PDB file of C-alpha atoms in Angstrom:
ATOM      1  CA  MET A   1       2.334 -50.867   6.968  1.00 50.00           C
ATOM      2  CA  LEU A   2       3.406 -48.984   3.831  1.00 49.00           C
ATOM      3  CA  LYS A   3      -0.156 -47.658   3.405  1.00 49.00           C
ATOM      4  CA  LEU A   4      -0.088 -46.326   6.976  1.00 43.00           C
ATOM      5  CA  PHE A   5       3.138 -44.411   6.319  1.00 42.00           C
ATOM      6  CA  THR A   6       1.779 -43.095   3.019  1.00 47.00           C
ATOM      7  CA  TYR A   7      -1.481 -41.864   4.585  1.00 48.00           C
ATOM      8  CA  THR A   8       0.386 -40.339   7.531  1.00 50.00           C
ATOM      9  CA  GLY A   9       2.792 -38.550   5.189  1.00 46.00           C
ATOM     10  CA  VAL A  10      -0.051 -37.173   3.059  1.00 47.00           C
ATOM     11  CA  ALA A  11      -1.931 -36.047   6.177  1.00 49.00           C
ATOM     12  CA  LEU A  12       1.130 -34.259   7.558  1.00 46.00           C
ATOM     13  CA  LEU A  13       1.735 -32.602   4.207  1.00 44.00           C
ATOM     14  CA  LEU A  14      -1.865 -31.356   4.044  1.00 49.00           C
ATOM     15  CA  VAL A  15      -1.716 -30.015   7.603  1.00 46.00           C
ATOM     16  CA  SER A  16       1.478 -28.110   6.827  1.00 45.00           C
ATOM     17  CA  PHE A  17      -0.168 -26.504   3.765  1.00 45.00           C
ATOM     18  CA  ILE A  18      -3.295 -25.600   5.723  1.00 47.00           C
ATOM     19  CA  ARG A  19      -1.265 -23.975   8.505  1.00 45.00           C
ATOM     20  CA  GLY A  20       0.683 -21.985   5.926  1.00 46.00           C
ATOM     21  CA  ALA A  21      -2.540 -20.713   4.354  1.00 53.00           C
ATOM     22  CA  ALA A  22      -3.803 -19.149   7.592  1.00 57.00           C
ATOM     23  CA  ALA A  23      -4.266 -15.401   7.468  1.00 65.00           C
ATOM     24  CA  ALA A  24      -1.779 -13.208   9.261  1.00 78.00           C
ATOM     25  CA  PRO A  25      -2.550  -9.919  11.002  1.00 87.00           C
ATOM     26  CA  VAL A  26      -1.689  -6.716   9.159  1.00 84.00           C
ATOM     27  CA  SER A  27      -0.750  -3.515  10.919  1.00 86.00           C
ATOM     28  CA  GLY A  28      -0.410  -0.623   8.522  1.00 86.00           C
ATOM     29  CA  GLU A  29       1.010  -2.404   5.493  1.00 90.00           C
ATOM     30  CA  LEU A  30       0.565  -0.472   2.250  1.00 93.00           C
ATOM     31  CA  PHE A  31      -1.739  -2.024  -0.346  1.00 91.00           C
ATOM     32  CA  SER A  32      -2.646  -0.864  -3.852  1.00 93.00           C
ATOM     33  CA  ALA A  33      -6.377  -1.041  -4.535  1.00 91.00           C
ATOM     34  CA  THR A  34      -8.076  -0.589  -7.892  1.00 92.00           C
ATOM     35  CA  GLN A  35     -10.917   1.879  -8.315  1.00 93.00           C
ATOM     36  CA  PRO A  36     -13.748   1.159 -10.820  1.00 94.00           C
ATOM     37  CA  ASP A  37     -12.157   3.461 -13.420  1.00 93.00           C
ATOM     38  CA  GLY A  38      -8.937   1.414 -13.276  1.00 94.00           C
ATOM     39  CA  SER A  39      -6.927   3.928 -11.260  1.00 93.00           C
ATOM     40  CA  LEU A  40      -4.846   2.695  -8.327  1.00 93.00           C
ATOM     41  CA  VAL A  41      -4.945   4.159  -4.830  1.00 94.00           C
ATOM     42  CA  THR A  42      -2.699   3.271  -1.910  1.00 94.00           C
ATOM     43  CA  VAL A  43      -4.236   2.419   1.460  1.00 94.00           C
ATOM     44  CA  ARG A  44      -2.919   1.084   4.765  1.00 94.00           C
ATOM     45  CA  LEU A  45      -4.557  -2.115   6.017  1.00 93.00           C
ATOM     46  CA  TYR A  46      -5.148  -3.026   9.666  1.00 94.00           C
ATOM     47  CA  GLY A  47      -6.744  -6.220  10.957  1.00 92.00           C
ATOM     48  CA  ASP A  48      -6.767  -9.982  10.637  1.00 90.00           C
ATOM     49  CA  GLU A  49      -8.772 -12.743   8.980  1.00 87.00           C
ATOM     50  CA  PHE A  50     -11.913 -11.756  10.920  1.00 89.00           C
ATOM     51  CA  TYR A  51     -11.945  -7.963  10.525  1.00 87.00           C
ATOM     52  CA  ILE A  52     -10.003  -5.502   8.402  1.00 88.00           C
ATOM     53  CA  ARG A  53     -10.123  -1.765   7.876  1.00 90.00           C
ATOM     54  CA  ALA A  54      -8.325   0.555   5.501  1.00 93.00           C
ATOM     55  CA  GLU A  55      -6.953   4.059   5.926  1.00 94.00           C
ATOM     56  CA  THR A  56      -5.494   6.614   3.574  1.00 93.00           C
ATOM     57  CA  GLU A  57      -1.819   7.385   4.067  1.00 91.00           C
ATOM     58  CA  ASP A  58      -2.822  10.523   5.980  1.00 90.00           C
ATOM     59  CA  GLY A  59      -5.052   8.570   8.393  1.00 91.00           C
ATOM     60  CA  TYR A  60      -8.622   8.850   7.063  1.00 93.00           C
ATOM     61  CA  THR A  61     -10.696   5.653   7.193  1.00 93.00           C
ATOM     62  CA  VAL A  62     -12.028   4.453   3.836  1.00 95.00           C
ATOM     63  CA  VAL A  63     -14.493   1.753   2.765  1.00 94.00           C
ATOM     64  CA  ARG A  64     -15.645   0.381  -0.565  1.00 94.00           C
ATOM     65  CA  ASP A  65     -19.020   1.917  -1.433  1.00 94.00           C
ATOM     66  CA  LYS A  66     -21.544  -0.903  -1.836  1.00 93.00           C
ATOM     67  CA  ALA A  67     -23.612   1.023  -4.372  1.00 93.00           C
ATOM     68  CA  ASN A  68     -20.935   2.005  -6.895  1.00 93.00           C
ATOM     69  CA  GLY A  69     -17.762   0.073  -5.974  1.00 94.00           C
ATOM     70  CA  TRP A  70     -15.566   3.144  -5.345  1.00 94.00           C
ATOM     71  CA  ILE A  71     -13.286   3.325  -2.316  1.00 94.00           C
ATOM     72  CA  CYS A  72     -14.724   6.293  -0.409  1.00 94.00           C
ATOM     73  CA  TYR A  73     -14.100   8.141   2.824  1.00 94.00           C
ATOM     74  CA  ALA A  74     -15.996   6.524   5.710  1.00 93.00           C
ATOM     75  CA  GLU A  75     -18.154   7.744   8.567  1.00 92.00           C
ATOM     76  CA  LEU A  76     -19.752   5.996  11.520  1.00 90.00           C
ATOM     77  CA  THR A  77     -23.463   5.229  11.460  1.00 86.00           C
ATOM     78  CA  GLY A  78     -25.750   6.950  13.951  1.00 81.00           C
ATOM     79  CA  ALA A  79     -25.344   4.038  16.334  1.00 80.00           C
ATOM     80  CA  ASP A  80     -21.534   4.339  15.979  1.00 72.00           C
ATOM     81  CA  ASP A  81     -21.248   0.640  15.285  1.00 81.00           C
ATOM     82  CA  GLU A  82     -20.589   0.470  11.557  1.00 87.00           C
ATOM     83  CA  LEU A  83     -18.429   2.312   9.054  1.00 91.00           C
ATOM     84  CA  VAL A  84     -20.323   3.381   5.941  1.00 92.00           C
ATOM     85  CA  SER A  85     -19.385   5.272   2.791  1.00 93.00           C
ATOM     86  CA  THR A  86     -19.778   9.046   2.695  1.00 93.00           C
ATOM     87  CA  GLY A  87     -20.013   8.823  -1.089  1.00 92.00           C
ATOM     88  CA  ILE A  88     -16.892  10.995  -1.428  1.00 92.00           C
ATOM     89  CA  PRO A  89     -14.419   8.916  -3.447  1.00 93.00           C
ATOM     90  CA  PHE A  90     -10.814   8.568  -2.360  1.00 93.00           C
ATOM     91  CA  LEU A  91      -8.769   9.591  -5.382  1.00 90.00           C
ATOM     92  CA  GLY A  92      -5.362   9.233  -3.761  1.00 85.00           C
ATOM     93  CA  GLY A  93      -3.376  11.938  -2.039  1.00 72.00           C
ATOM     94  CA  ALA A  94      -4.766  14.286   0.578  1.00 64.00           C
ATOM     95  CA  LEU A  95      -8.422  14.857   1.462  1.00 64.00           C
ATOM     96  CA  PRO A  96      -9.988  17.131  -1.172  1.00 62.00           C
ATOM     97  CA  THR A  97     -10.219  20.770  -0.069  1.00 61.00           C
ATOM     98  CA  SER A  98     -12.672  21.759  -2.789  1.00 57.00           C
ATOM     99  CA  PRO A  99     -16.064  20.167  -3.506  1.00 58.00           C
ATOM    100  CA  VAL A 100     -15.997  16.912  -5.458  1.00 56.00           C
ATOM    101  CA  ASP A 101     -18.561  16.371  -8.216  1.00 60.00           C
ATOM    102  CA  ILE A 102     -19.964  13.125  -6.815  1.00 55.00           C
ATOM    103  CA  ASP A 103     -22.316  12.644  -9.786  1.00 59.00           C
ATOM    104  CA  GLN A 104     -19.405  11.507 -11.938  1.00 56.00           C
ATOM    105  CA  PHE A 105     -18.879   8.501  -9.627  1.00 55.00           C
ATOM    106  CA  VAL A 106     -22.511   7.340  -9.450  1.00 53.00           C
ATOM    107  CA  THR A 107     -23.414   4.524 -11.802  1.00 50.00           C
TER     108      THR A 107
END
């Protein structure tokens, strides 16, 4: 009988930890992300454990560039079903108004 109570207690404890570890939805919470050069940029996160997207504080969508690891401004693919990197790195602050030398971010 004591074993039954012990196993039941351990099982309940594990279930409570598992439920607490479930992901929660985010809706615009600010998050600091690290760029490959070590600089920090602030983005807003939206989504849940299945899908998440990030935006700059002024509303532009950003993604991490798969080729070089930089967080860059995003655009939709031709089929409008996937966000991909434009290659223009997000350096924090407002969208750049002058051309960015992209070569410095390519590895």
